[in-house]
Short mmCIF file of C-alpha atoms in Angstrom, two decimals:
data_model
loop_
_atom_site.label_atom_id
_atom_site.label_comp_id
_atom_site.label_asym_id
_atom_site.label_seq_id
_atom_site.Cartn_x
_atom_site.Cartn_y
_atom_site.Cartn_z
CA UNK C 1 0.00 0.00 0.00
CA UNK C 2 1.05 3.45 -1.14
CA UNK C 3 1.83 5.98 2.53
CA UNK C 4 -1.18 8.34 2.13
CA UNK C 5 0.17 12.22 0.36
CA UNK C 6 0.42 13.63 3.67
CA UNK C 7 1.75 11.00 6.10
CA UNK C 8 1.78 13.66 9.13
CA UNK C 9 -1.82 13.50 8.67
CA UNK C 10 -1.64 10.20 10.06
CA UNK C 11 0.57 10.59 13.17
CA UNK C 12 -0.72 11.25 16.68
CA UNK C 13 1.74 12.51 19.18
CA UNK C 14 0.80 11.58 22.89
CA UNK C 15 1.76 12.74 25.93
CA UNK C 16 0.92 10.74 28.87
CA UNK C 17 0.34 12.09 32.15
CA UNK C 18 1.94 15.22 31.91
CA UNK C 19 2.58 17.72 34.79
CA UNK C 20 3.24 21.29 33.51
CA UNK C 21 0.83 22.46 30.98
CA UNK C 22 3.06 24.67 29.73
CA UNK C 23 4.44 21.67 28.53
CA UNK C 24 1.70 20.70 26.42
CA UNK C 25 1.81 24.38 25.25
CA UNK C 26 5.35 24.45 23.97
CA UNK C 27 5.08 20.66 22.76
CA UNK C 28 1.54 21.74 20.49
CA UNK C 29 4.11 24.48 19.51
CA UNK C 30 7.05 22.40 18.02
CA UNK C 31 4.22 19.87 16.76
CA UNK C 32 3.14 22.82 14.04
CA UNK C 33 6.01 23.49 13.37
CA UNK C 34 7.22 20.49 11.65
CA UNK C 35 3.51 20.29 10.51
CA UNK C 36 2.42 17.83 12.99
CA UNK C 37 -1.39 18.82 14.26
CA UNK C 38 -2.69 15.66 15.92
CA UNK C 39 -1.88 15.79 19.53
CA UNK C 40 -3.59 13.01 21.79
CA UNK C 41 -3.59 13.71 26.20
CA UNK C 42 -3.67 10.54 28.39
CA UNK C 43 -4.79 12.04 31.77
CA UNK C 44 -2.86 15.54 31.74
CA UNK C 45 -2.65 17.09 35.29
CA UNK C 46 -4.11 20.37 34.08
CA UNK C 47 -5.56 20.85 30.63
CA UNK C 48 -7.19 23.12 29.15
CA UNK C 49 -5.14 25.90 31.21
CA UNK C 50 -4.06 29.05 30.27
CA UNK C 51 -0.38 28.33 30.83
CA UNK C 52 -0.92 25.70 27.80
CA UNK C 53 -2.59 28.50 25.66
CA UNK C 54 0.77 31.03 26.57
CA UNK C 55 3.62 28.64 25.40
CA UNK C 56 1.75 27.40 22.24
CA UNK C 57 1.98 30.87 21.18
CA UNK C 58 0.54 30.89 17.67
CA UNK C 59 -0.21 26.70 17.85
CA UNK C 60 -3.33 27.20 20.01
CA UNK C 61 -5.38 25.67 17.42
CA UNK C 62 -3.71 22.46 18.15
CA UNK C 63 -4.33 22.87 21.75
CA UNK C 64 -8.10 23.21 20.81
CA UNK C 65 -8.22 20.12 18.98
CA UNK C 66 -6.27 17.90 21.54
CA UNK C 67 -7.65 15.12 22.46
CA UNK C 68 -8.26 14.26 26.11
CA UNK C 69 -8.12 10.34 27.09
CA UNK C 70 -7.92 8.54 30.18
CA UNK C 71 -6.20 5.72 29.27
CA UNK C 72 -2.91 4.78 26.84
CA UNK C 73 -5.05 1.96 25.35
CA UNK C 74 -7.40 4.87 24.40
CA UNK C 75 -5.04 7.09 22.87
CA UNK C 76 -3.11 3.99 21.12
CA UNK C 77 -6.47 2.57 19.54
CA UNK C 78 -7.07 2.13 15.90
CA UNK C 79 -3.01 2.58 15.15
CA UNK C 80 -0.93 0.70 12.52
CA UNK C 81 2.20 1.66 14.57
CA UNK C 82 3.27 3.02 17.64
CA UNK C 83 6.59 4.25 19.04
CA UNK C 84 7.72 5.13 23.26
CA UNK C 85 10.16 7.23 23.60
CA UNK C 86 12.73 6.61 26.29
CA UNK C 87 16.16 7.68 27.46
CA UNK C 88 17.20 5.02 29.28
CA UNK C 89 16.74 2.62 26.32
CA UNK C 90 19.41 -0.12 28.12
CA UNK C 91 17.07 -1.00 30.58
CA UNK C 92 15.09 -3.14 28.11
CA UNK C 93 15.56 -6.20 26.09
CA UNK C 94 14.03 -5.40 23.51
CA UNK C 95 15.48 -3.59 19.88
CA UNK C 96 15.66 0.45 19.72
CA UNK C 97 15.92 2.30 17.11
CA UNK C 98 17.26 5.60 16.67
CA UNK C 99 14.23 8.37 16.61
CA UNK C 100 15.47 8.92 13.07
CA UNK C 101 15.29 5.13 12.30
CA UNK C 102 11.73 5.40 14.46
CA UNK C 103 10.45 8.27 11.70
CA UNK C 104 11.35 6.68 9.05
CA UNK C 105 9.18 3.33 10.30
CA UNK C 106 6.50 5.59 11.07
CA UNK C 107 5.75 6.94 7.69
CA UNK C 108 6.23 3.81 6.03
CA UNK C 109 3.36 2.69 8.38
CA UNK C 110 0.97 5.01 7.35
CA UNK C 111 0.16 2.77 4.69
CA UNK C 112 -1.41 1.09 6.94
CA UNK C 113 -3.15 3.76 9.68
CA UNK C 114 -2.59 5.77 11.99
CA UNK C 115 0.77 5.78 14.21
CA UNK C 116 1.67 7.16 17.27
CA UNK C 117 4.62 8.40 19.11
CA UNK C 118 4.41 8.58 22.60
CA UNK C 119 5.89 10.76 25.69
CA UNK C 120 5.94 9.75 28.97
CA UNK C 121 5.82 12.35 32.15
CA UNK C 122 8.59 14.91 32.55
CA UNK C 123 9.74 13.47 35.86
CA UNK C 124 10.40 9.74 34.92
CA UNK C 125 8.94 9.38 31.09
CA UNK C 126 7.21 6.07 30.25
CA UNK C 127 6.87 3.22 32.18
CA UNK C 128 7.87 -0.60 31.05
CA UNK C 129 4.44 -1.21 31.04
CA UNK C 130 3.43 1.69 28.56
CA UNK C 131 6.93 1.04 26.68
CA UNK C 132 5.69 -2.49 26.34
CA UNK C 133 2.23 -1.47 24.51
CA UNK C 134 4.21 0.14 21.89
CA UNK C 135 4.97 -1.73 18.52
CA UNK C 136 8.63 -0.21 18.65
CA UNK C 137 11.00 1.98 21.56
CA UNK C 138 13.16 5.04 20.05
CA UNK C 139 15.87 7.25 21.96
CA UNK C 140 17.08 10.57 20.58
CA UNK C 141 20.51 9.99 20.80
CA UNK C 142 22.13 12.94 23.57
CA UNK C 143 25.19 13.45 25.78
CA UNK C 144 24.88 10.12 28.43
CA UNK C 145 26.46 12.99 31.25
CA UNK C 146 23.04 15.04 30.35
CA UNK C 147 20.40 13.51 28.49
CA UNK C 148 17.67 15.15 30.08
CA UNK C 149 15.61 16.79 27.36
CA UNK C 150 12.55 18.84 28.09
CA UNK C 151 9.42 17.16 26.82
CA UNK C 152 8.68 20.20 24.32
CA UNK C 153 12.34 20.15 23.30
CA UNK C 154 12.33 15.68 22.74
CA UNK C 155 9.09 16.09 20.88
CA UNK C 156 10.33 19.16 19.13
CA UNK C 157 13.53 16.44 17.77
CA UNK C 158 10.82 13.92 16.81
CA UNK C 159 8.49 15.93 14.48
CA UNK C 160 11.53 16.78 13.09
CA UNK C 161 12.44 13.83 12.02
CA UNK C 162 8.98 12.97 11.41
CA UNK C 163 9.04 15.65 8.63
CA UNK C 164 12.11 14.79 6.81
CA UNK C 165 11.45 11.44 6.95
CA UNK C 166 7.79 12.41 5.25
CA UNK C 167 10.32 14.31 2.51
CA UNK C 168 10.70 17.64 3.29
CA UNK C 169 14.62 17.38 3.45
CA UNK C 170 15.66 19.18 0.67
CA UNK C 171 15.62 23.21 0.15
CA UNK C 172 17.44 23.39 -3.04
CA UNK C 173 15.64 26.18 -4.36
CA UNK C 174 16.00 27.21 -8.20
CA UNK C 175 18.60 29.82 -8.47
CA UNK C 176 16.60 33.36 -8.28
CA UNK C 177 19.59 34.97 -10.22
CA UNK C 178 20.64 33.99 -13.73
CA UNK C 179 23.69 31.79 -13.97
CA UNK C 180 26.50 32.71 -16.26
CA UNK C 181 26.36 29.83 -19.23
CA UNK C 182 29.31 27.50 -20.00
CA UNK C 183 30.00 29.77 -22.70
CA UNK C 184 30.56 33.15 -20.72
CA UNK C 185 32.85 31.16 -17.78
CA UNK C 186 35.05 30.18 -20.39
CA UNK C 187 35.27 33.59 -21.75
CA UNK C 188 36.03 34.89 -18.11
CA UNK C 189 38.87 32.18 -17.28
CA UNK C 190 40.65 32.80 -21.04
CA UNK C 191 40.25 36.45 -20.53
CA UNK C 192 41.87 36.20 -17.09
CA UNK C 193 44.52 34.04 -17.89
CA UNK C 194 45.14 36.76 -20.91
CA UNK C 195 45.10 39.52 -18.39
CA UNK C 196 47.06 37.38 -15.29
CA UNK C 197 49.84 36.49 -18.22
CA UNK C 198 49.87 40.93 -19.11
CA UNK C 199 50.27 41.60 -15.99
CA UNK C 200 53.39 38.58 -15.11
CA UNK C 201 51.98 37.21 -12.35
CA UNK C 202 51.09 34.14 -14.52
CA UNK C 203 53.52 32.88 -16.61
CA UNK C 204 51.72 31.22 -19.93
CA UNK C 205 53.94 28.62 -20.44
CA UNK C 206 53.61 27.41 -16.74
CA UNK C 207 50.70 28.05 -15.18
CA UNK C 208 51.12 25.39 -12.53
CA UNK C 209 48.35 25.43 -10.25
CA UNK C 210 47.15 28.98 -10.28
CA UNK C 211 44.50 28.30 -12.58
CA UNK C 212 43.25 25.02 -11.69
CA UNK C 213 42.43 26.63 -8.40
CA UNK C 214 40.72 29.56 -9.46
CA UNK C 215 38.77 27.23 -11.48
CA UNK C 216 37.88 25.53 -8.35
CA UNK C 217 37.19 28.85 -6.28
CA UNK C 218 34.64 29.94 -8.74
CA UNK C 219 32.99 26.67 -9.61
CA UNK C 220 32.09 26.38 -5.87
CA UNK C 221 30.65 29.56 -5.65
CA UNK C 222 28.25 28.89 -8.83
CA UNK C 223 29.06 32.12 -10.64
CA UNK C 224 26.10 34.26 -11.87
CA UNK C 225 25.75 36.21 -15.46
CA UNK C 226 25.47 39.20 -14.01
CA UNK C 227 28.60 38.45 -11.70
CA UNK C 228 30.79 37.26 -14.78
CA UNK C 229 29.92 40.61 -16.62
CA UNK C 230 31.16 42.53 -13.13
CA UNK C 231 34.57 40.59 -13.41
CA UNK C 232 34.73 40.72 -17.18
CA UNK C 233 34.81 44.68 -16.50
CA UNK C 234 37.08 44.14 -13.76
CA UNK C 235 40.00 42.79 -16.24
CA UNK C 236 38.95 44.87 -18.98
CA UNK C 237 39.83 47.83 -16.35
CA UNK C 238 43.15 46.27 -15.69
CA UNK C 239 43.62 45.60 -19.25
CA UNK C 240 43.13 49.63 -19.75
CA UNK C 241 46.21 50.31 -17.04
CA UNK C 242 48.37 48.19 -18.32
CA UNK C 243 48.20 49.48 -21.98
CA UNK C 244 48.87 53.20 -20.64
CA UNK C 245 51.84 51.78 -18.65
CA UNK C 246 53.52 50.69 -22.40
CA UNK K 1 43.71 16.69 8.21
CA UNK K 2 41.80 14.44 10.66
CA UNK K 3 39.02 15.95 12.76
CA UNK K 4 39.58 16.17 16.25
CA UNK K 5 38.42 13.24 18.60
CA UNK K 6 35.48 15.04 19.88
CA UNK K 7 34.55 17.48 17.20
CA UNK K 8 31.81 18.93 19.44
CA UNK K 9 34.27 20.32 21.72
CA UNK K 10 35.39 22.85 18.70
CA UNK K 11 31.37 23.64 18.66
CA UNK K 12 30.38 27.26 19.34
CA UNK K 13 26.79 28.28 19.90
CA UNK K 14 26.41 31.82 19.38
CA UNK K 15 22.90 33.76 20.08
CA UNK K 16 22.92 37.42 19.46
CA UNK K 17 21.10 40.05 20.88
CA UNK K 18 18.59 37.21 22.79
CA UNK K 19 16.02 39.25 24.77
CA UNK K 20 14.88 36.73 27.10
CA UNK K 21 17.06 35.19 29.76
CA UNK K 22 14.67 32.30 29.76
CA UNK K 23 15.53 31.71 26.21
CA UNK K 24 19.52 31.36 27.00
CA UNK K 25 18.68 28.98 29.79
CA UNK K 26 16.73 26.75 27.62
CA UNK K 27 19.64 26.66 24.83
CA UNK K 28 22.05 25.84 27.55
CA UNK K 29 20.45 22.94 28.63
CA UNK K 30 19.27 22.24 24.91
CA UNK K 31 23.13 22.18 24.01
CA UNK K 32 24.08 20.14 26.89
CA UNK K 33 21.80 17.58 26.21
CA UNK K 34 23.49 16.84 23.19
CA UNK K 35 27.21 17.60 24.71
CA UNK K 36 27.77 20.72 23.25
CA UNK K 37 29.28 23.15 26.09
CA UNK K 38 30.69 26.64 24.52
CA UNK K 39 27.90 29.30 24.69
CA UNK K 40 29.05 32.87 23.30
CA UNK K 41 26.23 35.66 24.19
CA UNK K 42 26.64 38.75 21.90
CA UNK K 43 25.04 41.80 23.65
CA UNK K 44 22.27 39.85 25.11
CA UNK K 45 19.25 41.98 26.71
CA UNK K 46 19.82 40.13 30.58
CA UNK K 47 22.71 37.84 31.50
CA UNK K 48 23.35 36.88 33.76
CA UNK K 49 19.49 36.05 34.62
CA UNK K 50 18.00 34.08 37.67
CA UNK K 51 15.64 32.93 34.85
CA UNK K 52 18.33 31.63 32.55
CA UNK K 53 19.79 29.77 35.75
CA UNK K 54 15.93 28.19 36.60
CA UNK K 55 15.34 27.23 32.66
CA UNK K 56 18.97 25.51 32.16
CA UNK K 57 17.99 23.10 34.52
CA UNK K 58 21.05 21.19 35.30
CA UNK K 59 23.27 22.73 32.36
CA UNK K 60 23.83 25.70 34.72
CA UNK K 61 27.96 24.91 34.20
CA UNK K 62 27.19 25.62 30.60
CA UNK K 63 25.77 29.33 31.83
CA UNK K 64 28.64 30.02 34.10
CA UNK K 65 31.50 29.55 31.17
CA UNK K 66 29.10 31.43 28.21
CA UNK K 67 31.39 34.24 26.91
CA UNK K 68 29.41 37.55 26.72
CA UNK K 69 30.85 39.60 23.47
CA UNK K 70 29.88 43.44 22.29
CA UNK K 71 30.17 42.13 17.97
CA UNK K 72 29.59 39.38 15.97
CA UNK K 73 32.49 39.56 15.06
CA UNK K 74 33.96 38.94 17.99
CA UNK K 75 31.87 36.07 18.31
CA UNK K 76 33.01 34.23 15.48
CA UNK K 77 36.72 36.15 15.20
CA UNK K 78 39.07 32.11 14.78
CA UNK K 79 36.23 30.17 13.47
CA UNK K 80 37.16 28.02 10.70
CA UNK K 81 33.30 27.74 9.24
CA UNK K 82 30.56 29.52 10.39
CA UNK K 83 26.50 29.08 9.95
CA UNK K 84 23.77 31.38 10.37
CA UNK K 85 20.43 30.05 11.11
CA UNK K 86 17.62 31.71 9.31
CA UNK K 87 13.84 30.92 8.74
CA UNK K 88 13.28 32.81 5.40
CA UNK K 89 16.11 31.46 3.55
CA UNK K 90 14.05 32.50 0.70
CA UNK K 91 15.34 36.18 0.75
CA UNK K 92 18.98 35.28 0.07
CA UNK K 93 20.42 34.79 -3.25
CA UNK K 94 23.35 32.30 -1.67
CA UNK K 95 23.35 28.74 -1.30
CA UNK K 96 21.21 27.51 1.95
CA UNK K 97 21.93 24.12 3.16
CA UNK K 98 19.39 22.23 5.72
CA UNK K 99 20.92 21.92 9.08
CA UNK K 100 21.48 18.40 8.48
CA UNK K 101 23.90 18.98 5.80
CA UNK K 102 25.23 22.12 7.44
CA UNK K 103 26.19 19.92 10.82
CA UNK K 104 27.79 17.45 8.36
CA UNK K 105 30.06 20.37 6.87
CA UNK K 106 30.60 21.94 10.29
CA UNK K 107 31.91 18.86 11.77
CA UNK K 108 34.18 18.47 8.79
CA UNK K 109 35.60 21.79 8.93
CA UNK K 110 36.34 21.12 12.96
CA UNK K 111 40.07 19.72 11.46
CA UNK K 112 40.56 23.51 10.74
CA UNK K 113 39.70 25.28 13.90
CA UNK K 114 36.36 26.26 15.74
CA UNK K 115 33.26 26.10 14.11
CA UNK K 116 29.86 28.09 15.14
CA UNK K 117 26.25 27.67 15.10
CA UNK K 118 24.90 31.45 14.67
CA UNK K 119 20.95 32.26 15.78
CA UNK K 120 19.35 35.58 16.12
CA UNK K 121 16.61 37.35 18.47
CA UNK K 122 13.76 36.05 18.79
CA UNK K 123 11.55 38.26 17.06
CA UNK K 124 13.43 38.70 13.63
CA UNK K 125 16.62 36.23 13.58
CA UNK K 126 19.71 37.13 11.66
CA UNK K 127 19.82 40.35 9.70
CA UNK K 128 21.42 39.89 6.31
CA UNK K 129 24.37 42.20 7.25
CA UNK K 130 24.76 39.01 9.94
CA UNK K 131 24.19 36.49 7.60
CA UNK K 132 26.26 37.79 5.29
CA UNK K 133 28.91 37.41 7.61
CA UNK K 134 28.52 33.37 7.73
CA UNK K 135 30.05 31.08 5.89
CA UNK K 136 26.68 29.28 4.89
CA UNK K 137 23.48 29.83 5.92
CA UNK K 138 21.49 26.57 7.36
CA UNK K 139 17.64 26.69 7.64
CA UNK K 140 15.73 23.64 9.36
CA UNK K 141 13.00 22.57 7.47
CA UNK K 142 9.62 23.08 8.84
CA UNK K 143 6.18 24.26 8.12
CA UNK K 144 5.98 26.90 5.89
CA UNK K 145 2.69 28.26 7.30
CA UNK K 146 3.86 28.35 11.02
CA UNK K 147 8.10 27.55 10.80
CA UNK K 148 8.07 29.76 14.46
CA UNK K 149 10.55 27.30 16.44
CA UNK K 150 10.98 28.54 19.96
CA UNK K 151 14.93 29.70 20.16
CA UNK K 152 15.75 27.06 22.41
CA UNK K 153 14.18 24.54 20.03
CA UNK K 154 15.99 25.75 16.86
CA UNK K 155 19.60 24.91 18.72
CA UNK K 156 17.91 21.82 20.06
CA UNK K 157 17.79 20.70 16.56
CA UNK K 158 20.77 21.94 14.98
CA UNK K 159 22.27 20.40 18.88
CA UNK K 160 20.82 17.03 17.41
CA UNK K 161 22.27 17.54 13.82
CA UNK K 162 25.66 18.19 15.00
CA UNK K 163 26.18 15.17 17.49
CA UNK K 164 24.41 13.19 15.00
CA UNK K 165 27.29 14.02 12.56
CA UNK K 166 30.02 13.55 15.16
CA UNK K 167 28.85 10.18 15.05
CA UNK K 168 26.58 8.84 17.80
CA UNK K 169 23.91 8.09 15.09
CA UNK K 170 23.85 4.43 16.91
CA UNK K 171 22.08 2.91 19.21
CA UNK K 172 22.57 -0.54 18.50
CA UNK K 173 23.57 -2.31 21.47
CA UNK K 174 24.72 -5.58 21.90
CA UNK K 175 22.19 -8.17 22.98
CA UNK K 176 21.29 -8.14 26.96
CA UNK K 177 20.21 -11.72 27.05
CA UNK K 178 21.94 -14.88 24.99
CA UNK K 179 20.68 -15.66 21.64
CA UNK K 180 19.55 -18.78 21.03
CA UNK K 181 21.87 -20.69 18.79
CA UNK K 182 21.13 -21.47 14.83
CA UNK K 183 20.98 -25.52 16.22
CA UNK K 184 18.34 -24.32 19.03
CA UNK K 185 16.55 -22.90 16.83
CA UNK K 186 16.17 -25.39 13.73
CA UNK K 187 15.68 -27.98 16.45
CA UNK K 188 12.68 -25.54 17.63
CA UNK K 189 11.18 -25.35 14.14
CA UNK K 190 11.83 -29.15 13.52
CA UNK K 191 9.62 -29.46 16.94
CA UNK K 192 6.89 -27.30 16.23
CA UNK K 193 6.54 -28.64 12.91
CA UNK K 194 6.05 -31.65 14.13
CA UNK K 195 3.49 -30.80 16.79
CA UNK K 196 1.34 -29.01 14.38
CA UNK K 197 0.99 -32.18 12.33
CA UNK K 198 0.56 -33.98 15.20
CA UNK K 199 -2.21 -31.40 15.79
CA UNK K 200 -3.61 -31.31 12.35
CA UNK K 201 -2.64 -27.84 12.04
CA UNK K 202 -0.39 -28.72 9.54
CA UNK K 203 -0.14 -31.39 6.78
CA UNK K 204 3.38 -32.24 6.33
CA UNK K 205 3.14 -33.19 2.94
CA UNK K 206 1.76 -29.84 2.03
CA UNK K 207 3.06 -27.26 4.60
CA UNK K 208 2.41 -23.98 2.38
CA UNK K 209 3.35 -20.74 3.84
CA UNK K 210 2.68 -21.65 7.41
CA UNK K 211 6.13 -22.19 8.24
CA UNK K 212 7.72 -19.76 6.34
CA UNK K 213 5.64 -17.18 8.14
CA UNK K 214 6.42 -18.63 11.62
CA UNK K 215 10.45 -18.49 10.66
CA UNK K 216 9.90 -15.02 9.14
CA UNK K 217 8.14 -13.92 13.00
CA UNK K 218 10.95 -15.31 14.81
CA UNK K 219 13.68 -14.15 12.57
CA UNK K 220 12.39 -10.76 13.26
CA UNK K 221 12.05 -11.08 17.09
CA UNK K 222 15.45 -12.69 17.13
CA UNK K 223 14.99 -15.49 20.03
CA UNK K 224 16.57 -15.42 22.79
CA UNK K 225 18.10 -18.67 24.11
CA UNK K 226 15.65 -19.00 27.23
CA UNK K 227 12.59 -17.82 25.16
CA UNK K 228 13.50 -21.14 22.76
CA UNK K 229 13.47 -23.97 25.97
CA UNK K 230 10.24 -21.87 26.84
CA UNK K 231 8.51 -22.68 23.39
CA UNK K 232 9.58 -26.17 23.31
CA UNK K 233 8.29 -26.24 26.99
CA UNK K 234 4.66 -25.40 25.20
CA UNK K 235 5.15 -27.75 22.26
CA UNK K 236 6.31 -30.55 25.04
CA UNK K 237 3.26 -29.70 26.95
CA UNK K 238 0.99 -29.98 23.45
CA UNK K 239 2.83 -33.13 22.71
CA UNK K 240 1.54 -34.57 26.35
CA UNK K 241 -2.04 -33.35 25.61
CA UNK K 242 -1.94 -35.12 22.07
CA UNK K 243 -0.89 -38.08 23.89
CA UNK K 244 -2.97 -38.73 26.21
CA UNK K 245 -5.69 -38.70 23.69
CA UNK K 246 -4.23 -41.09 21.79
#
């Protein structure tokens, strides 16, 4: 089965049992920004609260849609796919995959449903038993001194990931300037060279690596057509001193 | 040349002109988390802050070394590579790379000197006079109708991005209980194949996909050696039942 054209559609990030509701404010927050909108609550401590509304700054509108469960099994039901997040992955037998790894699972399964990813309480995260409901356990890989993420900040890496693994990794954009053609490049270099040899900094006969490298220099930098035209008058300036110096 | 053993270490964070202390605390302890320690302030509103101390949670160390700085430029003044985060990468005519690929380039360029991640104010980011001053500029992909990452959650990510590319990308870990061996487990298959003909489950002359699916569960679990005894415990147990009715 084909993943559905908007696989964040499909994922529901819980948060079970959570203490601060700014919390679930700032976690609503990073959820829209990665494009993430589904957020499910498994008996929050306070919700709806105005602290919630504060931190989601302009994400309220996931707030207002939350859903409020009282149990995991609720908030789990109906999914194709389902991943606890933990930081102390070694305690359990079981495999763990990187969150990236995790992502990339995820929006294969939505194919097949919804799936879930799933944050335990700020204090001590998920429990064995609610790690052992889920289809698959992820850790965001972090300094083992200090691995103590805030909830906003963990969910925050995992829409993240959610959304590149969905596809939006790539921001080539089409150059908004015109690029100089094949053409005009090779103009510039044999007019430098010509101008390089006038002067006797370059010696014709051995140009040795001078060239090659500004070959290099300007290939990385992509050179534009109006930017060849600016150095084109550049040598032709030069050019114009070194004729009144004969 | 090589990079150095912990690349990280050559890491600078840099957040200019941040106008809440809150905000520096929360990118301490967002950098921390992924083992990133060098903070450089440039002109920040309040710092030192009781709030910056209350949101860095335990990364206060990370607080108490930051290097306040009047310039950018002094900010960045040894850096081998530098990246400016922006949101509209859009407005720039230059090359943006995601931060995935701009961690990747940073780490590289650690075998030169420092490196730094650059992030501006929370209201309006980088100007281009800043950006300009970068060696790349880096945008993290998000939602274009609502991209508004918190500060603290922009240098989570690019955090994430840059110890992912200094190369704790894996979590594999070895196995916490003994595997059971290939014998143990063809001598479990040759078992329950036999029990589920005894059973009538299976026809032995025709077995189909049945046991290909049951090899392609387990292969997937990956049994452990004490899991295998337990499963030929249940098809010993079967085998007793089918006796008895014999």
């Amino acid at each position: 089965m084909p993943t559905p054209a908007d696989p964040l559609a499909s994922v529901r990030i819980v948060l079970v049992a959570t203490s601060h509701p700014g919390n679930i404010g700032a976690a609503a927050r990073a959820m829209l920004t990665m494009g993430l909108r589904r957020m499910v609550l498994v008996d929050p401590r306070r919700f709806p609260d105005a602290e919630a509304v504060a931190l989601a700054s302009g994400a309220a509108d996931v707030l207002d849609r939350a859903q409020v469960v009282g149990t995991l099994d609720d908030a789990l039901s109906g999914c194709a796919y389902t991943v606890g997040l933990s930081a102390r992955p070694r305690e359990f037998a079981g495999r763990v995959h990187a969150v990236r790894q995790a992502a990339h699972e995820a929006v294969a399964h939505t194919a097949f449903g919804d799936v879930a990813f799933v944050f335990g309480t700020e204090m001590s995260g998920l429990s064995n038993d609610e790690l052992a409901k889920c289809s698959a356990i992820a850790t965001i890989p972090a300094n083992p001194g200090y691995a103590s993420l805030n909830l906003a900040a963990a969910v925050q890496v995992a829409a993240y990931e959610l959304r590149l693994a969905a596809g939006d990794g790539d921001v080539w954009r089409a150059p908004r300037f015109e690029p100089a053609t094949f053409d005009e490049i090779e103009a510039l270099y044999a007019h430098g060279t010509r101008t390089l040899a006038d002067m006797r900094f370059l010696d014709p006969q051995m140009p040795r690596r001078l060239l090659p490298r500004l070959r290099r220099l300007f290939a990385r930098a992509g050179v534009e057509k109006e930017e060849a035209s600016i150095l084109r008058g550049i040598l032709a300036r030069i050019d114009q001193v070194l004729e009144r110096e004969r």
